[in-house]
């Protein structure tokens, strides 16, 4: 099957997530990156494009959207990998041209931008995929399956945590670009750790459990001197249907590199998954021995096998999980090109709805915390 | 050195914690159990005493306290291992006779009882030791040491959790005695999981970090049908000095046998300890490789070595940690018998102050939860 | 039930294993230590006895055996915890008086001593228990059970290893008493690491698998400068019935404190156990998810529960496993005192047969290695 | 930089390793797959090529080598991913045309083929890369570095193991293609598990330790009924310079998916690495706490960072490790195209020398085992 012609906005030199998107788009050989507006100036963009072997470089995303839409061999989809405050405008430019959008999370930096983007998606026939990449891990798919098929019984508890340590010391004052924009409200939005990683934990907890957070009580804090956005967030959760939970996101917890972990407990059993060891899933049926499920190992469900590339014991990682979203996006793009219904084509891919939910999550966190951790509805 | 003559109240047949206290009292050979009022009736008590080879059996603790005080070879100390609601009355009976008390936690079942007992301790010259046994683990001593000596820098975060799974299904309706009294407010007090295990997590978090919980926001819940006391508690913590934290206690989390875990993060590093693997302590200095410290292994501090019996790699467990409190209680008893000051003799042994703090913790949890998780001062 | 009156030979100040035996004898309250010949001189012995609160101290084991046998309240059993070269003579002295013997391993330092001792056991009515203490761990009992009941199918492979690191540098030249006698052929016998720890691994592999090592091909080596006994041993094993295996013992493997580990694989499944985490047992039925069995947890067999004291999740350790042998020895002693058959009373307790097997193992290792690792029959 | 034009021999439908090579070649965007002889018949090859979007399909590798060499835009390199017995002929066809070869391991199925291929490599100017892919893991590079820079002191012990479980039951009689050819001497060569996975363990042990196996004593066995090649191999190793070791390869060890593990111990410390958790490396300096090094984490060496794509805590896996060999092969190809010396260009890439060493390893294993595990020189 022919590769999908892909463009990219953002992701020039030094950017972390742009490189990740590029590798992810290549792993399953479904995309070919042919155009980009990779940096903030036309010169830098052209330089990055050349270094990466990308044919067409543009000065900005508006120019790119128009020009590519006008070409017969123009891009069919675009990856948006800029800081958060650029997401909305860039996405709208491509959606307006009917070009499918694959956008990094969180959705936008403000609720107003989010609402505008939501409308733009509604008005477009193009797909909008939000890269909540952790949903692409095979064992996450298996966990979601197992919960949905009732292996845990009614879910009672969801414990989510996402500690990191990279902001333990004040990196943003030491010229680290990643730290600069992630601690800057103008570029990141109202959430610090909750926007950067808390939204991942929230999204994943809901994806796995099949539940929606109805309200939360949050205590946000900045430990870093002079830091305005939260670098640590504690919160209690209440889910629709009666389940309860906790969520902890932190970027000041030394020894935690990227320690996203979700635990779900129901009347009949529990599940436990850690992002740093993603090929494993603990399943603990109540009253029976604990079982360590492995990717593509004995007991792997169809949903898990479908997104697994190599045999059990040959570890897949972060890039493969990310690639699964690209692979499924490719399927979805080809499906809508073939006339399929947009919602059906999306399948379990995270999109605008998950993006809006994430924005409500950030907003509720900030509001609850400002209100002395009062319970706040999402 | 001569063994200390010990009595026991509670701990007859079928009791779990009584047997634990007896083993703990023997491990370091400092006590000899010579008298008891082990059960609720004189007949059952005598039967249990005979089975255990205990010389003198009494009908109740009042009789026992008077009789033993009157003997030249009467008991020097007593272990109280009854359900919570009996602690206060029993302890007072022995304190009044100048007999040292080693009492199971939580302190009592009501705040009124606690206040009475606090007064009784103040009025007595005898020691009052509360068996927050987890403080006896060598790696806990090491953690406390390392925090105190500044290896973490200023502490920012304390994450405590204590999940179990034994009340996942309604054991209390199936004739399990342990489950019956622990879910009964009349015998347990106002706290369910928070009294039984939450107090341990709270105590240990404070013991290790050297910090005091100033206020908390708690969400208690009973998932078990018809259960009146909490079987799950979520809460956020604020410590004196600015540190923040979370605490989760649960008895409905399948796959967790006794999974007490404390993590502490400071400006310079972190510590992580799990009760089920107690011979290990993770130390994560910021910006350096993670280190796995082992009991009596390389890097063991004096405080840790002092309470360790065998070489590294030969695992010590729950009973040895418990025994350390008995060993230190024996030292303290001999010290006060020799004229030492009571407070000095106690050293790091948990006592009435820790017991009162635990009661305040339970009270604050219940009050906060009843008040929609409002921040509540301890 | 009355406690068994116990004596001890060896185990004076500074000795590691003597203290372990004493704690182990106390944990289940079946023994009372009343007599000893604890050190090499009467003076030192008396001093140690006094420090430990032992009533009767003797100048040597011969004197002790005679004197105690002559008393009405003399010891019923004796623990022998000296260096290896003293085991045979001491054990024979007590066996000759009908006093039950609990002896540290390996059996003796020479084959001649072993044969003499074997004869002495045969000629006595007293019990001879050899403290291959690792057989007392509950999960080891469970593993043995599971193999015996066919859960693995026919056993094909047994992989045993016992690495330590304490002889990585030449401790024996630095005044470390433990290192001195263990590296001295006159006191340890022909085996270095193979006698000290290899025999444990060999014994445990056989105990768990129910199989006998028929022949082995061994490559012994001393890495420590000037060391005459092996500090590392590699060997391949052939078991009766066709199973094969490997055994590695080492005292020069940095990072390994006491890392005894046994893995058994059959046609239908596997088992894996590590001494440093003794409350866990991996069970890997072929074609099904891996299961982590826990002590007294779901799936615990009767044999495992019978030697477990406290609930799952409350870790038991090395001392409790050791104590199980004392507890079972107490049962056996009371049984033979009550007229039971000696062999029946022993149950699964290791005794003279296991001791002789260990001596044959050491002999075969040394002989094979001297013969260029030729296959050598045990 | 322009992508290298790549061809592939083997790797048609159902083949495991062909897909792995294709993904690995794409991850770092250095290759473009443009030609193939993917299956045993022209029809099947064409079908596979079409499904994979490969432009040019050939009936066999000879035809392909000639045709591609004649094109201006012909392939610059070829990946050979057939069963072992085809490696030599295919590789020679391309080497003869000056086309660079990336070949799966083990080198060939017979020593004669290996010698022929060695000569062909010597006679060609093209590169010959053997995909001992595990050498591409970042923590393996770090381990090699650390040994080379003396962090372990003189190496004493190398313990290698590679257990799998997929041949526990007789898969080869159940129509599993992977099992059929791997258990067939005509296609696999003289080694079963030792050829398929033992060579990996041998190669990696040498790569990490910097040592060469001088002789070995091996005990090979087939547990599967009717199986002629070994499905389990035990062996003892002697390295040049005096280090000793063991190697275990097995395909009948239930619960082991792909459990390659290497441990190296020196006078000053140890290292331990497990393939199923490849982002970790234990470093155990003697007399200091154990350290858990992580990929791109604190303490990462340059050699490790150079082959790492994403930050610590974002796990890389098997495919990324494999991709590193492709990335380095691309560097090497461009270097020799630019006039560099072939040996220099290879760097640490495994090539013909490692392939010959692997063949000697297989031959020595078979010979030793046939000779009752006599020490046999490689």
mmCIF file of C-alpha atoms in Angstrom, chain D residues 86-368:
data_model
loop_
_atom_site.group_PDB
_atom_site.id
_atom_site.type_symbol
_atom_site.label_atom_id
_atom_site.label_comp_id
_atom_site.label_asym_id
_atom_site.label_seq_id
_atom_site.Cartn_x
_atom_site.Cartn_y
_atom_site.Cartn_z
ATOM 1 C CA UNK D 86 21.754 -20.139 2.406
ATOM 2 C CA UNK D 87 23.896 -17.422 4.009
ATOM 3 C CA UNK D 88 27.201 -18.322 2.398
ATOM 4 C CA UNK D 89 26.083 -18.626 -1.209
ATOM 5 C CA UNK D 90 23.944 -15.529 -1.049
ATOM 6 C CA UNK D 91 26.590 -13.432 0.643
ATOM 7 C CA UNK D 92 29.236 -14.506 -1.849
ATOM 8 C CA UNK D 93 27.038 -13.523 -4.783
ATOM 9 C CA UNK D 94 26.781 -9.944 -3.548
ATOM 10 C CA UNK D 95 30.334 -9.634 -2.254
ATOM 11 C CA UNK D 96 31.534 -10.654 -5.701
ATOM 12 C CA UNK D 97 29.700 -7.613 -7.085
ATOM 13 C CA UNK D 98 31.079 -5.256 -4.458
ATOM 14 C CA UNK D 99 27.691 -4.944 -2.800
ATOM 15 C CA UNK D 100 27.885 -4.558 0.991
ATOM 16 C CA UNK D 101 26.372 -7.434 2.958
ATOM 17 C CA UNK D 102 24.427 -7.350 6.208
ATOM 18 C CA UNK D 103 23.926 -10.988 7.172
ATOM 19 C CA UNK D 104 21.964 -12.688 9.915
ATOM 20 C CA UNK D 105 23.778 -15.020 12.316
ATOM 21 C CA UNK D 106 25.122 -17.648 12.740
ATOM 22 C CA UNK D 107 27.504 -17.221 9.860
ATOM 23 C CA UNK D 108 26.713 -20.426 7.964
ATOM 24 C CA UNK D 109 25.544 -23.978 8.546
ATOM 25 C CA UNK D 110 28.896 -25.673 7.900
ATOM 26 C CA UNK D 111 32.550 -24.919 8.580
ATOM 27 C CA UNK D 112 33.331 -25.383 4.892
ATOM 28 C CA UNK D 113 30.794 -22.728 3.944
ATOM 29 C CA UNK D 114 32.216 -20.469 6.607
ATOM 30 C CA UNK D 115 35.750 -20.834 5.278
ATOM 31 C CA UNK D 116 34.561 -20.119 1.739
ATOM 32 C CA UNK D 117 32.718 -17.061 2.902
ATOM 33 C CA UNK D 118 35.690 -15.856 4.892
ATOM 34 C CA UNK D 119 37.750 -16.001 1.719
ATOM 35 C CA UNK D 120 35.053 -14.198 -0.248
ATOM 36 C CA UNK D 121 35.037 -11.394 2.274
ATOM 37 C CA UNK D 122 38.812 -11.173 2.111
ATOM 38 C CA UNK D 123 38.670 -10.975 -1.686
ATOM 39 C CA UNK D 124 36.002 -8.280 -1.744
ATOM 40 C CA UNK D 125 36.154 -4.606 -0.960
ATOM 41 C CA UNK D 126 32.622 -4.662 0.311
ATOM 42 C CA UNK D 127 31.708 -4.695 3.963
ATOM 43 C CA UNK D 128 30.393 -7.803 5.675
ATOM 44 C CA UNK D 129 28.300 -7.110 8.782
ATOM 45 C CA UNK D 130 26.932 -9.944 10.910
ATOM 46 C CA UNK D 131 23.860 -8.961 12.925
ATOM 47 C CA UNK D 132 24.809 -9.978 16.404
ATOM 48 C CA UNK D 133 22.145 -7.464 17.242
ATOM 49 C CA UNK D 134 22.422 -7.623 21.024
ATOM 50 C CA UNK D 135 25.710 -5.745 20.767
ATOM 51 C CA UNK D 136 23.645 -2.737 19.708
ATOM 52 C CA UNK D 137 21.933 -2.225 23.061
ATOM 53 C CA UNK D 138 23.163 0.971 24.731
ATOM 54 C CA UNK D 139 23.749 -0.693 28.106
ATOM 55 C CA UNK D 140 25.870 -3.346 26.395
ATOM 56 C CA UNK D 141 28.025 -0.619 24.944
ATOM 57 C CA UNK D 142 28.242 0.903 28.393
ATOM 58 C CA UNK D 143 29.223 -2.426 29.938
ATOM 59 C CA UNK D 144 31.945 -2.976 27.343
ATOM 60 C CA UNK D 145 33.215 0.513 28.030
ATOM 61 C CA UNK D 146 33.263 0.051 31.764
ATOM 62 C CA UNK D 147 35.165 -3.229 31.557
ATOM 63 C CA UNK D 148 37.636 -1.760 29.089
ATOM 64 C CA UNK D 149 38.261 1.266 31.271
ATOM 65 C CA UNK D 150 39.071 -0.950 34.232
ATOM 66 C CA UNK D 151 36.028 -0.341 36.441
ATOM 67 C CA UNK D 152 35.862 -4.065 37.255
ATOM 68 C CA UNK D 153 39.611 -4.603 37.542
ATOM 69 C CA UNK D 154 40.881 -7.843 36.043
ATOM 70 C CA UNK D 155 37.913 -9.937 34.961
ATOM 71 C CA UNK D 156 37.671 -13.282 36.751
ATOM 72 C CA UNK D 157 34.248 -14.655 35.871
ATOM 73 C CA UNK D 158 31.798 -14.482 32.988
ATOM 74 C CA UNK D 159 28.425 -16.147 33.523
ATOM 75 C CA UNK D 160 26.296 -16.269 30.381
ATOM 76 C CA UNK D 161 22.880 -17.782 29.931
ATOM 77 C CA UNK D 162 20.247 -17.757 27.257
ATOM 78 C CA UNK D 163 17.179 -19.786 28.159
ATOM 79 C CA UNK D 164 14.013 -19.874 26.075
ATOM 80 C CA UNK D 165 10.989 -22.124 26.337
ATOM 81 C CA UNK D 166 9.458 -22.318 22.895
ATOM 82 C CA UNK D 167 10.706 -25.844 22.105
ATOM 83 C CA UNK D 168 9.510 -27.283 25.427
ATOM 84 C CA UNK D 169 6.889 -29.167 23.476
ATOM 85 C CA UNK D 170 7.634 -30.525 19.977
ATOM 86 C CA UNK D 171 6.600 -27.474 17.929
ATOM 87 C CA UNK D 172 8.556 -28.709 14.925
ATOM 88 C CA UNK D 173 6.040 -31.514 14.469
ATOM 89 C CA UNK D 174 3.133 -29.129 14.614
ATOM 90 C CA UNK D 175 3.764 -27.151 11.456
ATOM 91 C CA UNK D 176 5.612 -24.229 13.053
ATOM 92 C CA UNK D 177 7.993 -23.098 10.304
ATOM 93 C CA UNK D 178 10.404 -21.365 12.686
ATOM 94 C CA UNK D 179 10.721 -24.605 14.662
ATOM 95 C CA UNK D 180 11.072 -26.787 11.574
ATOM 96 C CA UNK D 181 14.192 -25.252 10.112
ATOM 97 C CA UNK D 182 15.800 -24.483 13.424
ATOM 98 C CA UNK D 183 15.660 -28.155 14.434
ATOM 99 C CA UNK D 184 16.808 -29.423 11.015
ATOM 100 C CA UNK D 185 20.582 -30.032 10.743
ATOM 101 C CA UNK D 186 20.446 -29.584 6.968
ATOM 102 C CA UNK D 187 19.251 -26.012 7.318
ATOM 103 C CA UNK D 188 20.596 -24.992 10.733
ATOM 104 C CA UNK D 189 23.934 -26.753 10.811
ATOM 105 C CA UNK D 190 25.438 -28.813 13.608
ATOM 106 C CA UNK D 191 24.106 -26.607 16.380
ATOM 107 C CA UNK D 192 20.559 -26.459 17.689
ATOM 108 C CA UNK D 193 20.193 -24.116 20.614
ATOM 109 C CA UNK D 194 23.922 -23.396 20.530
ATOM 110 C CA UNK D 195 23.706 -22.137 16.947
ATOM 111 C CA UNK D 196 20.472 -20.249 17.300
ATOM 112 C CA UNK D 197 21.048 -18.583 20.647
ATOM 113 C CA UNK D 198 24.230 -19.951 22.212
ATOM 114 C CA UNK D 199 26.255 -18.052 19.614
ATOM 115 C CA UNK D 200 24.537 -14.846 20.719
ATOM 116 C CA UNK D 201 25.445 -15.509 24.338
ATOM 117 C CA UNK D 202 29.020 -16.402 23.392
ATOM 118 C CA UNK D 203 29.386 -13.349 21.191
ATOM 119 C CA UNK D 204 27.924 -11.003 23.761
ATOM 120 C CA UNK D 205 29.978 -12.411 26.632
ATOM 121 C CA UNK D 206 33.123 -11.757 24.599
ATOM 122 C CA UNK D 207 31.941 -8.346 23.363
ATOM 123 C CA UNK D 208 31.208 -7.119 26.868
ATOM 124 C CA UNK D 209 34.203 -8.642 28.628
ATOM 125 C CA UNK D 210 36.712 -7.984 25.892
ATOM 126 C CA UNK D 211 37.901 -11.565 26.369
ATOM 127 C CA UNK D 212 38.197 -14.561 24.075
ATOM 128 C CA UNK D 213 36.996 -18.072 24.936
ATOM 129 C CA UNK D 214 40.022 -20.314 24.615
ATOM 130 C CA UNK D 215 38.462 -23.657 25.432
ATOM 131 C CA UNK D 216 35.229 -25.143 26.636
ATOM 132 C CA UNK D 217 33.755 -28.327 28.068
ATOM 133 C CA UNK D 218 30.206 -28.831 26.822
ATOM 134 C CA UNK D 219 27.327 -31.166 27.535
ATOM 135 C CA UNK D 220 24.686 -30.893 24.781
ATOM 136 C CA UNK D 221 21.392 -32.684 24.970
ATOM 137 C CA UNK D 222 18.080 -33.039 23.155
ATOM 138 C CA UNK D 223 15.130 -33.389 25.460
ATOM 139 C CA UNK D 224 12.520 -33.172 22.708
ATOM 140 C CA UNK D 225 11.574 -36.622 21.436
ATOM 141 C CA UNK D 226 13.090 -37.333 18.040
ATOM 142 C CA UNK D 227 15.011 -34.095 17.995
ATOM 143 C CA UNK D 228 18.529 -34.517 16.599
ATOM 144 C CA UNK D 229 19.989 -31.110 17.408
ATOM 145 C CA UNK D 230 20.589 -29.927 20.953
ATOM 146 C CA UNK D 231 17.780 -28.077 22.632
ATOM 147 C CA UNK D 232 19.850 -27.567 25.771
ATOM 148 C CA UNK D 233 23.548 -26.938 26.244
ATOM 149 C CA UNK D 234 25.575 -26.692 29.414
ATOM 150 C CA UNK D 235 29.179 -25.688 29.243
ATOM 151 C CA UNK D 236 32.146 -24.427 31.223
ATOM 152 C CA UNK D 237 34.438 -21.839 29.693
ATOM 153 C CA UNK D 238 38.075 -20.846 30.005
ATOM 154 C CA UNK D 239 39.013 -17.462 28.665
ATOM 155 C CA UNK D 240 42.386 -16.266 27.456
ATOM 156 C CA UNK D 241 44.090 -14.580 30.382
ATOM 157 C CA UNK D 242 42.648 -16.813 33.063
ATOM 158 C CA UNK D 243 39.008 -15.826 33.481
ATOM 159 C CA UNK D 244 36.499 -18.654 33.753
ATOM 160 C CA UNK D 245 32.831 -18.911 33.074
ATOM 161 C CA UNK D 246 29.739 -20.874 32.264
ATOM 162 C CA UNK D 247 27.282 -20.727 29.443
ATOM 163 C CA UNK D 248 23.821 -22.198 29.369
ATOM 164 C CA UNK D 249 21.582 -22.132 26.329
ATOM 165 C CA UNK D 250 18.214 -23.797 26.374
ATOM 166 C CA UNK D 251 14.990 -23.842 24.430
ATOM 167 C CA UNK D 252 13.193 -26.107 26.879
ATOM 168 C CA UNK D 253 13.080 -23.941 30.023
ATOM 169 C CA UNK D 254 9.406 -22.998 30.621
ATOM 170 C CA UNK D 255 8.847 -19.410 31.680
ATOM 171 C CA UNK D 256 11.847 -18.062 29.793
ATOM 172 C CA UNK D 257 10.832 -16.151 26.707
ATOM 173 C CA UNK D 258 14.172 -14.765 25.595
ATOM 174 C CA UNK D 259 16.105 -14.520 28.813
ATOM 175 C CA UNK D 260 19.633 -13.758 27.638
ATOM 176 C CA UNK D 261 21.662 -12.618 30.622
ATOM 177 C CA UNK D 262 25.342 -11.823 31.084
ATOM 178 C CA UNK D 263 27.156 -11.336 34.371
ATOM 179 C CA UNK D 264 30.786 -10.318 34.594
ATOM 180 C CA UNK D 265 32.820 -10.202 37.792
ATOM 181 C CA UNK D 266 36.263 -8.755 38.286
ATOM 182 C CA UNK D 267 38.576 -8.040 41.158
ATOM 183 C CA UNK D 268 36.940 -4.681 41.772
ATOM 184 C CA UNK D 269 33.307 -5.103 40.844
ATOM 185 C CA UNK D 270 30.604 -6.731 38.780
ATOM 186 C CA UNK D 271 28.086 -6.045 36.019
ATOM 187 C CA UNK D 272 24.781 -7.726 35.311
ATOM 188 C CA UNK D 273 22.516 -7.272 32.291
ATOM 189 C CA UNK D 274 19.306 -8.943 31.169
ATOM 190 C CA UNK D 275 18.020 -8.692 27.630
ATOM 191 C CA UNK D 276 14.370 -8.632 28.626
ATOM 192 C CA UNK D 277 14.992 -5.460 30.658
ATOM 193 C CA UNK D 278 17.642 -3.933 28.445
ATOM 194 C CA UNK D 279 17.515 -0.350 29.674
ATOM 195 C CA UNK D 280 19.094 -1.340 32.986
ATOM 196 C CA UNK D 281 22.627 -2.344 33.922
ATOM 197 C CA UNK D 282 23.596 -3.311 37.453
ATOM 198 C CA UNK D 283 27.029 -2.156 38.482
ATOM 199 C CA UNK D 284 28.302 -3.587 41.743
ATOM 200 C CA UNK D 285 31.586 -2.075 42.820
ATOM 201 C CA UNK D 286 33.014 -4.319 45.534
ATOM 202 C CA UNK D 287 32.430 -2.910 48.975
ATOM 203 C CA UNK D 288 29.998 -0.210 47.834
ATOM 204 C CA UNK D 289 26.219 -0.137 47.323
ATOM 205 C CA UNK D 290 24.814 -1.674 44.151
ATOM 206 C CA UNK D 291 24.007 0.844 41.447
ATOM 207 C CA UNK D 292 21.291 0.549 38.870
ATOM 208 C CA UNK D 293 22.461 2.336 35.762
ATOM 209 C CA UNK D 294 19.832 3.306 33.228
ATOM 210 C CA UNK D 295 19.982 4.055 29.553
ATOM 211 C CA UNK D 296 20.650 7.762 29.096
ATOM 212 C CA UNK D 297 20.382 8.192 32.858
ATOM 213 C CA UNK D 298 22.907 9.507 35.334
ATOM 214 C CA UNK D 299 26.253 7.816 34.791
ATOM 215 C CA UNK D 300 25.652 6.959 31.139
ATOM 216 C CA UNK D 301 28.927 6.771 29.245
ATOM 217 C CA UNK D 302 29.533 8.359 25.854
ATOM 218 C CA UNK D 303 29.473 4.995 24.101
ATOM 219 C CA UNK D 304 26.049 4.345 25.528
ATOM 220 C CA UNK D 305 24.627 7.795 24.823
ATOM 221 C CA UNK D 306 25.891 7.639 21.246
ATOM 222 C CA UNK D 307 23.526 4.771 20.431
ATOM 223 C CA UNK D 308 20.563 5.978 22.469
ATOM 224 C CA UNK D 309 17.722 7.886 20.814
ATOM 225 C CA UNK D 310 15.393 9.071 23.579
ATOM 226 C CA UNK D 311 15.701 10.211 27.193
ATOM 227 C CA UNK D 312 16.094 7.859 30.154
ATOM 228 C CA UNK D 313 12.849 6.389 31.393
ATOM 229 C CA UNK D 314 11.472 6.142 27.863
ATOM 230 C CA UNK D 315 12.344 2.510 27.185
ATOM 231 C CA UNK D 316 14.101 1.524 24.000
ATOM 232 C CA UNK D 317 13.866 -2.123 23.001
ATOM 233 C CA UNK D 318 15.013 -4.913 20.760
ATOM 234 C CA UNK D 319 14.231 -3.110 17.518
ATOM 235 C CA UNK D 320 16.211 -0.027 18.498
ATOM 236 C CA UNK D 321 19.201 -2.168 19.466
ATOM 237 C CA UNK D 322 18.983 -3.908 16.115
ATOM 238 C CA UNK D 323 18.600 -0.541 14.383
ATOM 239 C CA UNK D 324 21.862 0.610 15.892
ATOM 240 C CA UNK D 325 23.691 -2.011 13.867
ATOM 241 C CA UNK D 326 21.969 -0.757 10.722
ATOM 242 C CA UNK D 327 22.797 2.822 11.625
ATOM 243 C CA UNK D 328 26.426 1.977 12.186
ATOM 244 C CA UNK D 329 26.467 -0.109 9.008
ATOM 245 C CA UNK D 330 25.210 2.963 7.156
ATOM 246 C CA UNK D 331 28.035 5.006 8.618
ATOM 247 C CA UNK D 332 30.520 2.329 7.641
ATOM 248 C CA UNK D 333 29.158 2.068 4.106
ATOM 249 C CA UNK D 334 29.333 5.813 3.556
ATOM 250 C CA UNK D 335 32.810 5.808 5.041
ATOM 251 C CA UNK D 336 34.221 3.157 2.692
ATOM 252 C CA UNK D 337 32.410 4.784 -0.214
ATOM 253 C CA UNK D 338 34.306 7.883 0.804
ATOM 254 C CA UNK D 339 37.593 6.004 0.747
ATOM 255 C CA UNK D 340 37.973 4.924 4.345
ATOM 256 C CA UNK D 341 39.767 1.784 5.331
ATOM 257 C CA UNK D 342 37.360 -1.146 5.685
ATOM 258 C CA UNK D 343 38.547 -2.268 9.118
ATOM 259 C CA UNK D 344 38.419 1.233 10.546
ATOM 260 C CA UNK D 345 34.969 1.809 9.117
ATOM 261 C CA UNK D 346 33.646 -1.304 10.831
ATOM 262 C CA UNK D 347 34.365 0.062 14.326
ATOM 263 C CA UNK D 348 32.714 -2.283 16.814
ATOM 264 C CA UNK D 349 30.357 -3.773 14.230
ATOM 265 C CA UNK D 350 30.461 -7.582 14.273
ATOM 266 C CA UNK D 351 31.751 -9.015 11.026
ATOM 267 C CA UNK D 352 33.438 -12.011 9.489
ATOM 268 C CA UNK D 353 35.844 -12.475 12.411
ATOM 269 C CA UNK D 354 32.984 -12.713 14.887
ATOM 270 C CA UNK D 355 31.193 -15.048 12.490
ATOM 271 C CA UNK D 356 34.189 -17.374 12.280
ATOM 272 C CA UNK D 357 34.529 -17.284 16.059
ATOM 273 C CA UNK D 358 30.886 -18.302 16.347
ATOM 274 C CA UNK D 359 31.439 -21.204 13.973
ATOM 275 C CA UNK D 360 34.444 -22.346 16.006
ATOM 276 C CA UNK D 361 32.269 -22.085 19.092
ATOM 277 C CA UNK D 362 29.569 -24.333 17.588
ATOM 278 C CA UNK D 363 32.152 -26.804 16.352
ATOM 279 C CA UNK D 364 33.925 -26.936 19.705
ATOM 280 C CA UNK D 365 30.624 -27.468 21.538
ATOM 281 C CA UNK D 366 29.621 -30.373 19.339
ATOM 282 C CA UNK D 367 33.070 -31.898 19.480
ATOM 283 C CA UNK D 368 33.448 -31.541 23.251
#
